[in-house]
Short mmCIF file of C-alpha atoms in Angstrom, two decimals:
data_model
loop_
_atom_site.label_atom_id
_atom_site.label_comp_id
_atom_site.label_asym_id
_atom_site.label_seq_id
_atom_site.Cartn_x
_atom_site.Cartn_y
_atom_site.Cartn_z
CA MET A 30 90.83 146.91 137.53
CA SER A 31 94.20 148.48 136.61
CA ARG A 32 92.85 152.10 136.21
CA ARG A 33 91.97 152.04 140.05
CA ARG A 34 93.89 152.48 143.00
CA GLN A 35 94.51 149.10 144.90
CA VAL A 36 94.36 149.65 148.71
CA TYR A 37 94.63 146.19 149.76
CA GLU A 38 94.84 142.44 148.91
CA GLY A 39 93.58 139.81 151.10
CA LYS A 40 93.43 135.75 150.52
CA ALA A 41 90.04 136.15 149.00
CA LYS A 42 89.40 139.59 148.04
CA ILE A 43 91.05 142.91 146.84
CA LEU A 44 90.09 146.46 147.81
CA PHE A 45 90.21 149.52 145.64
CA GLU A 46 89.60 153.13 146.21
CA GLY A 47 86.02 153.74 145.72
CA PRO A 48 84.29 156.57 143.60
CA GLU A 49 83.68 158.75 146.50
CA PRO A 50 85.51 159.43 149.89
CA GLY A 51 84.79 157.00 152.54
CA THR A 52 84.03 154.32 150.11
CA LEU A 53 85.80 151.15 148.77
CA ILE A 54 85.33 148.63 145.90
CA GLN A 55 85.48 145.09 147.12
CA TYR A 56 86.43 142.61 144.49
CA PHE A 57 86.05 138.73 145.09
CA LYS A 58 88.61 136.37 144.06
CA ASP A 59 88.43 132.84 142.99
CA ASP A 60 91.57 132.05 145.22
CA ALA A 61 91.08 129.69 148.13
CA THR A 62 93.23 129.18 150.89
CA ALA A 63 93.12 127.01 154.10
CA PHE A 64 95.05 126.18 157.50
CA ASN A 65 96.42 129.82 157.67
CA ASN A 66 97.42 129.97 154.00
CA GLN A 67 99.41 126.51 154.11
CA LYS A 68 96.87 125.04 151.36
CA LYS A 69 96.20 127.24 148.23
CA GLY A 70 94.04 126.61 145.44
CA VAL A 71 91.34 128.05 143.04
CA ILE A 72 87.61 127.55 143.23
CA THR A 73 86.41 128.33 139.76
CA GLY A 74 83.40 130.93 140.05
CA LYS A 75 83.73 131.17 144.07
CA GLY A 76 84.10 134.97 143.81
CA VAL A 77 80.91 135.32 141.78
CA LEU A 78 78.90 133.14 144.17
CA ASN A 79 80.39 134.78 147.32
CA ASN A 80 79.51 138.03 146.04
CA ARG A 81 76.11 137.34 145.58
CA ILE A 82 75.65 135.18 148.81
CA SER A 83 77.22 137.86 150.87
CA GLU A 84 74.94 140.58 149.29
CA TYR A 85 72.10 138.51 149.94
CA PHE A 86 72.98 138.24 153.78
CA MET A 87 73.97 141.83 154.07
CA LEU A 88 70.71 143.10 152.66
CA ARG A 89 68.86 140.47 154.92
CA LEU A 90 70.69 141.79 158.02
CA HIS A 91 70.03 145.33 157.19
CA GLU A 92 66.16 144.78 157.26
CA ILE A 93 66.81 143.79 161.03
CA ASN A 94 68.87 146.88 161.69
CA ILE A 95 72.17 145.11 161.64
CA PRO A 96 74.61 147.80 160.56
CA THR A 97 76.97 146.90 157.85
CA HIS A 98 79.64 148.36 155.63
CA PHE A 99 77.84 147.32 152.51
CA MET A 100 76.11 149.79 150.04
CA ARG A 101 75.38 147.71 146.69
CA ARG A 102 76.60 145.20 144.43
CA LEU A 103 78.07 146.72 141.26
CA ASN A 104 78.59 143.38 139.18
CA MET A 105 79.40 140.01 139.17
CA ARG A 106 82.41 140.46 141.42
CA GLU A 107 82.61 143.65 143.03
CA GLN A 108 80.65 145.50 146.03
CA LEU A 109 80.56 149.17 146.78
CA ILE A 110 81.18 149.34 150.61
CA ARG A 111 81.92 151.96 153.20
CA GLU A 112 85.44 152.30 154.37
CA VAL A 113 85.77 151.26 158.05
CA GLU A 114 88.49 150.76 160.44
CA ILE A 115 88.77 146.97 160.96
CA ILE A 116 89.02 145.86 164.44
CA PRO A 117 91.80 143.12 164.15
CA LEU A 118 89.62 140.33 165.68
CA GLU A 119 87.85 137.48 164.01
CA VAL A 120 84.74 136.72 166.04
CA VAL A 121 83.66 132.92 165.62
CA ILE A 122 80.07 131.94 166.81
CA ARG A 123 79.74 128.22 167.28
CA ASN A 124 76.51 126.25 167.40
CA VAL A 125 77.61 123.01 166.80
CA ALA A 126 81.17 121.22 167.43
CA ALA A 127 83.23 121.21 164.37
CA GLY A 128 86.68 122.10 163.23
CA SER A 129 89.14 123.32 166.10
CA ILE A 130 86.82 123.30 168.81
CA ALA A 131 86.27 119.49 168.49
CA THR A 132 89.82 118.83 168.33
CA ARG A 133 90.75 121.23 171.15
CA PHE A 134 88.15 119.48 173.38
CA GLY A 135 87.83 116.05 172.39
CA ILE A 136 84.23 116.57 170.85
CA GLU A 137 82.77 114.52 168.52
CA GLU A 138 82.17 116.45 165.43
CA GLY A 139 78.64 117.36 165.06
CA THR A 140 77.96 117.50 168.76
CA GLN A 141 75.10 119.91 169.12
CA LEU A 142 76.44 122.63 171.87
CA THR A 143 74.07 123.59 174.53
CA ARG A 144 74.43 127.17 174.04
CA SER A 145 76.09 129.20 171.20
CA ILE A 146 79.81 129.86 172.02
CA VAL A 147 81.64 133.11 170.96
CA GLU A 148 85.52 133.04 170.65
CA PHE A 149 87.68 135.67 169.53
CA TYR A 150 90.86 135.41 167.75
CA TYR A 151 93.56 137.98 166.87
CA LYS A 152 93.86 138.51 162.93
CA ASP A 153 97.51 137.67 162.37
CA ASP A 154 98.44 134.94 159.96
CA LYS A 155 101.96 134.99 160.84
CA LEU A 156 100.92 134.08 164.41
CA GLY A 157 98.38 131.80 163.35
CA ASP A 158 95.37 133.82 164.50
CA PRO A 159 95.62 132.96 168.06
CA LEU A 160 92.65 132.58 170.56
CA VAL A 161 92.44 135.62 172.68
CA THR A 162 90.15 136.76 175.78
CA GLU A 163 88.72 139.91 176.49
CA GLU A 164 91.37 140.78 178.70
CA HIS A 165 94.05 140.59 175.70
CA ILE A 166 91.72 142.64 173.62
CA THR A 167 91.49 145.63 176.29
CA ALA A 168 95.24 145.29 177.53
CA PHE A 169 96.42 145.61 173.90
CA GLY A 170 94.05 148.29 172.89
CA TRP A 171 92.39 146.23 169.89
CA ALA A 172 88.76 147.21 171.31
CA THR A 173 87.22 148.53 174.49
CA TYR A 174 84.89 146.93 176.96
CA GLN A 175 81.97 148.80 175.39
CA GLU A 176 83.03 147.67 171.82
CA ILE A 177 83.26 144.05 172.89
CA ASP A 178 79.78 144.18 174.29
CA GLU A 179 78.53 145.76 171.17
CA ILE A 180 80.17 143.03 168.93
CA LEU A 181 78.91 140.32 171.18
CA ASN A 182 75.36 141.55 171.15
CA LEU A 183 75.52 142.08 167.31
CA SER A 184 77.22 138.59 166.82
CA LEU A 185 74.35 136.79 168.76
CA ARG A 186 71.76 138.74 166.87
CA ILE A 187 73.31 138.03 163.66
CA ASN A 188 73.58 134.24 164.62
CA ASP A 189 69.97 134.01 165.62
CA PHE A 190 68.69 135.51 162.38
CA LEU A 191 71.02 133.76 160.01
CA SER A 192 70.33 130.39 161.94
CA GLY A 193 66.53 130.67 161.30
CA LEU A 194 66.91 131.83 157.69
CA LEU A 195 69.09 129.09 156.71
CA VAL A 196 67.18 126.24 158.49
CA SER A 197 64.50 127.39 156.44
CA VAL A 198 66.18 126.42 153.47
CA GLY A 199 67.33 122.91 154.76
CA LEU A 200 70.79 124.08 156.03
CA LYS A 201 72.21 124.23 159.49
CA LEU A 202 74.55 127.21 160.56
CA VAL A 203 77.29 125.02 162.31
CA ASP A 204 79.75 127.89 162.88
CA PHE A 205 80.82 131.11 161.19
CA LYS A 206 83.30 133.99 161.36
CA LEU A 207 82.58 137.47 161.53
CA GLU A 208 84.72 140.76 161.27
CA PHE A 209 83.70 144.17 162.53
CA GLY A 210 85.10 147.79 162.00
CA ARG A 211 84.51 151.17 163.22
CA LEU A 212 82.51 153.43 160.70
CA TRP A 213 83.82 157.05 161.32
CA GLU A 214 80.67 159.50 160.83
CA ASP A 215 80.64 163.27 162.02
CA GLU A 216 83.63 162.75 164.25
CA GLU A 217 81.89 159.69 165.98
CA PHE A 218 82.08 155.98 165.28
CA ARG A 219 79.73 153.15 165.36
CA ILE A 220 80.44 149.43 165.25
CA VAL A 221 79.39 147.80 161.89
CA LEU A 222 79.75 144.24 160.30
CA ALA A 223 82.46 144.21 157.72
CA ASP A 224 84.14 141.72 155.42
CA GLU A 225 81.76 138.98 154.00
CA THR A 226 79.37 136.55 155.12
CA SER A 227 79.55 133.44 152.67
CA PRO A 228 80.68 129.60 152.57
CA ASP A 229 84.13 130.78 152.76
CA ASN A 230 83.61 131.71 156.55
CA CYS A 231 80.30 129.81 157.45
CA ARG A 232 79.99 125.90 157.96
CA LEU A 233 76.86 125.13 156.46
CA TRP A 234 75.37 121.59 156.58
CA ASP A 235 72.44 119.87 155.29
CA THR A 236 69.82 119.60 158.11
CA LYS A 237 68.78 115.77 156.84
CA THR A 238 72.04 114.40 155.36
CA GLY A 239 75.06 116.43 157.19
CA GLU A 240 76.25 117.01 153.60
CA ARG A 241 78.54 119.87 153.85
CA TYR A 242 78.38 123.05 151.43
CA ASP A 243 81.19 125.19 152.37
CA LYS A 244 85.01 125.37 152.23
CA ASP A 245 85.42 122.36 154.16
CA ARG A 246 84.84 120.67 150.87
CA PHE A 247 88.35 122.22 149.65
CA ARG A 248 89.82 121.79 153.38
CA ARG A 249 89.22 118.40 153.40
CA ASP A 250 89.51 117.31 149.79
CA LEU A 251 85.83 116.14 149.65
CA GLY A 252 85.30 117.29 145.90
CA LYS A 253 82.63 118.95 144.29
CA VAL A 254 83.69 122.33 146.06
CA GLU A 255 82.09 124.58 143.18
CA GLU A 256 78.90 122.37 143.51
CA GLY A 257 78.69 123.00 147.34
CA TYR A 258 78.93 126.59 146.97
CA GLN A 259 76.34 126.75 144.11
CA GLU A 260 73.90 124.73 146.28
CA VAL A 261 73.91 127.31 148.92
CA ALA A 262 73.07 129.93 146.26
CA ARG A 263 70.25 127.71 144.95
CA ARG A 264 68.54 127.46 148.29
CA LEU A 265 68.79 131.06 148.92
CA GLY A 266 67.09 131.63 145.62
CA ILE A 267 69.77 133.61 144.08
CA LEU A 268 71.10 131.31 141.49
CA PRO A 269 69.14 129.96 138.55
CA GLU A 270 68.94 126.36 137.93
CA SER A 271 70.65 126.99 134.87
CA GLY A 272 73.87 127.98 136.63
CA PRO A 273 75.79 131.02 137.68
CA ARG A 274 75.07 134.23 136.02
CA ASP A 275 74.97 137.85 136.77
CA LEU A 276 71.88 139.38 137.85
CA ARG A 277 70.53 143.11 138.35
CA GLY A 278 72.33 144.84 141.44
CA THR A 279 70.47 146.33 144.16
CA ASP A 280 69.80 149.95 145.11
CA THR A 281 72.37 151.78 147.15
CA LEU A 282 71.24 151.48 151.04
CA GLN A 283 71.39 154.93 152.74
#
């Protein structure tokens, strides 16, 4: 890691300069944070599991023509990704009332929503990632109306696909966070899915028992945090019963 130039370090990942122009290496850490960095800790093996789980989701999304920044997994903790211009928004898709929306509106947690709700948050930890509207987004130049429409369309397609995929392994996709970026090619750009999709940014409950297998185990001091992440990987068929170990990476996506 020390031989490569570090481009950025976030709460859960580090980005390094990639081997080719327009590429980056994304390194997954075991560090865990919650409540806008107010709670910090380490979840042993989280980086390895999130690397594998996010790879799995990105590849499955590629099968239905969702554009992403993902190219291939390099090793236990690293992925090769395309460099994109990140749009400073967190896009949260909610299928079941949980977390902040339950608190804001006094809804019992676990209430099934009559339709999926998409919310936008401005990415700024110092401001507490405030909830924003399309008017804020366009007025401050974070994205155009056309880009917002594309983000909404992609988000709902991803939600439909992942909800079906996860329910097939006994998991309910309660809510999740997405990030998008602009991928520049031949002086033009397109909107692509960026960041990661893993138990760090998804709420995943057992469809029968309601058991949580996501970062809420860390946020709420529920215990067995590592086991929760491992259970998601097992159900997706990417973690052997013997426990976490590295598997062969996938071919580069063109």
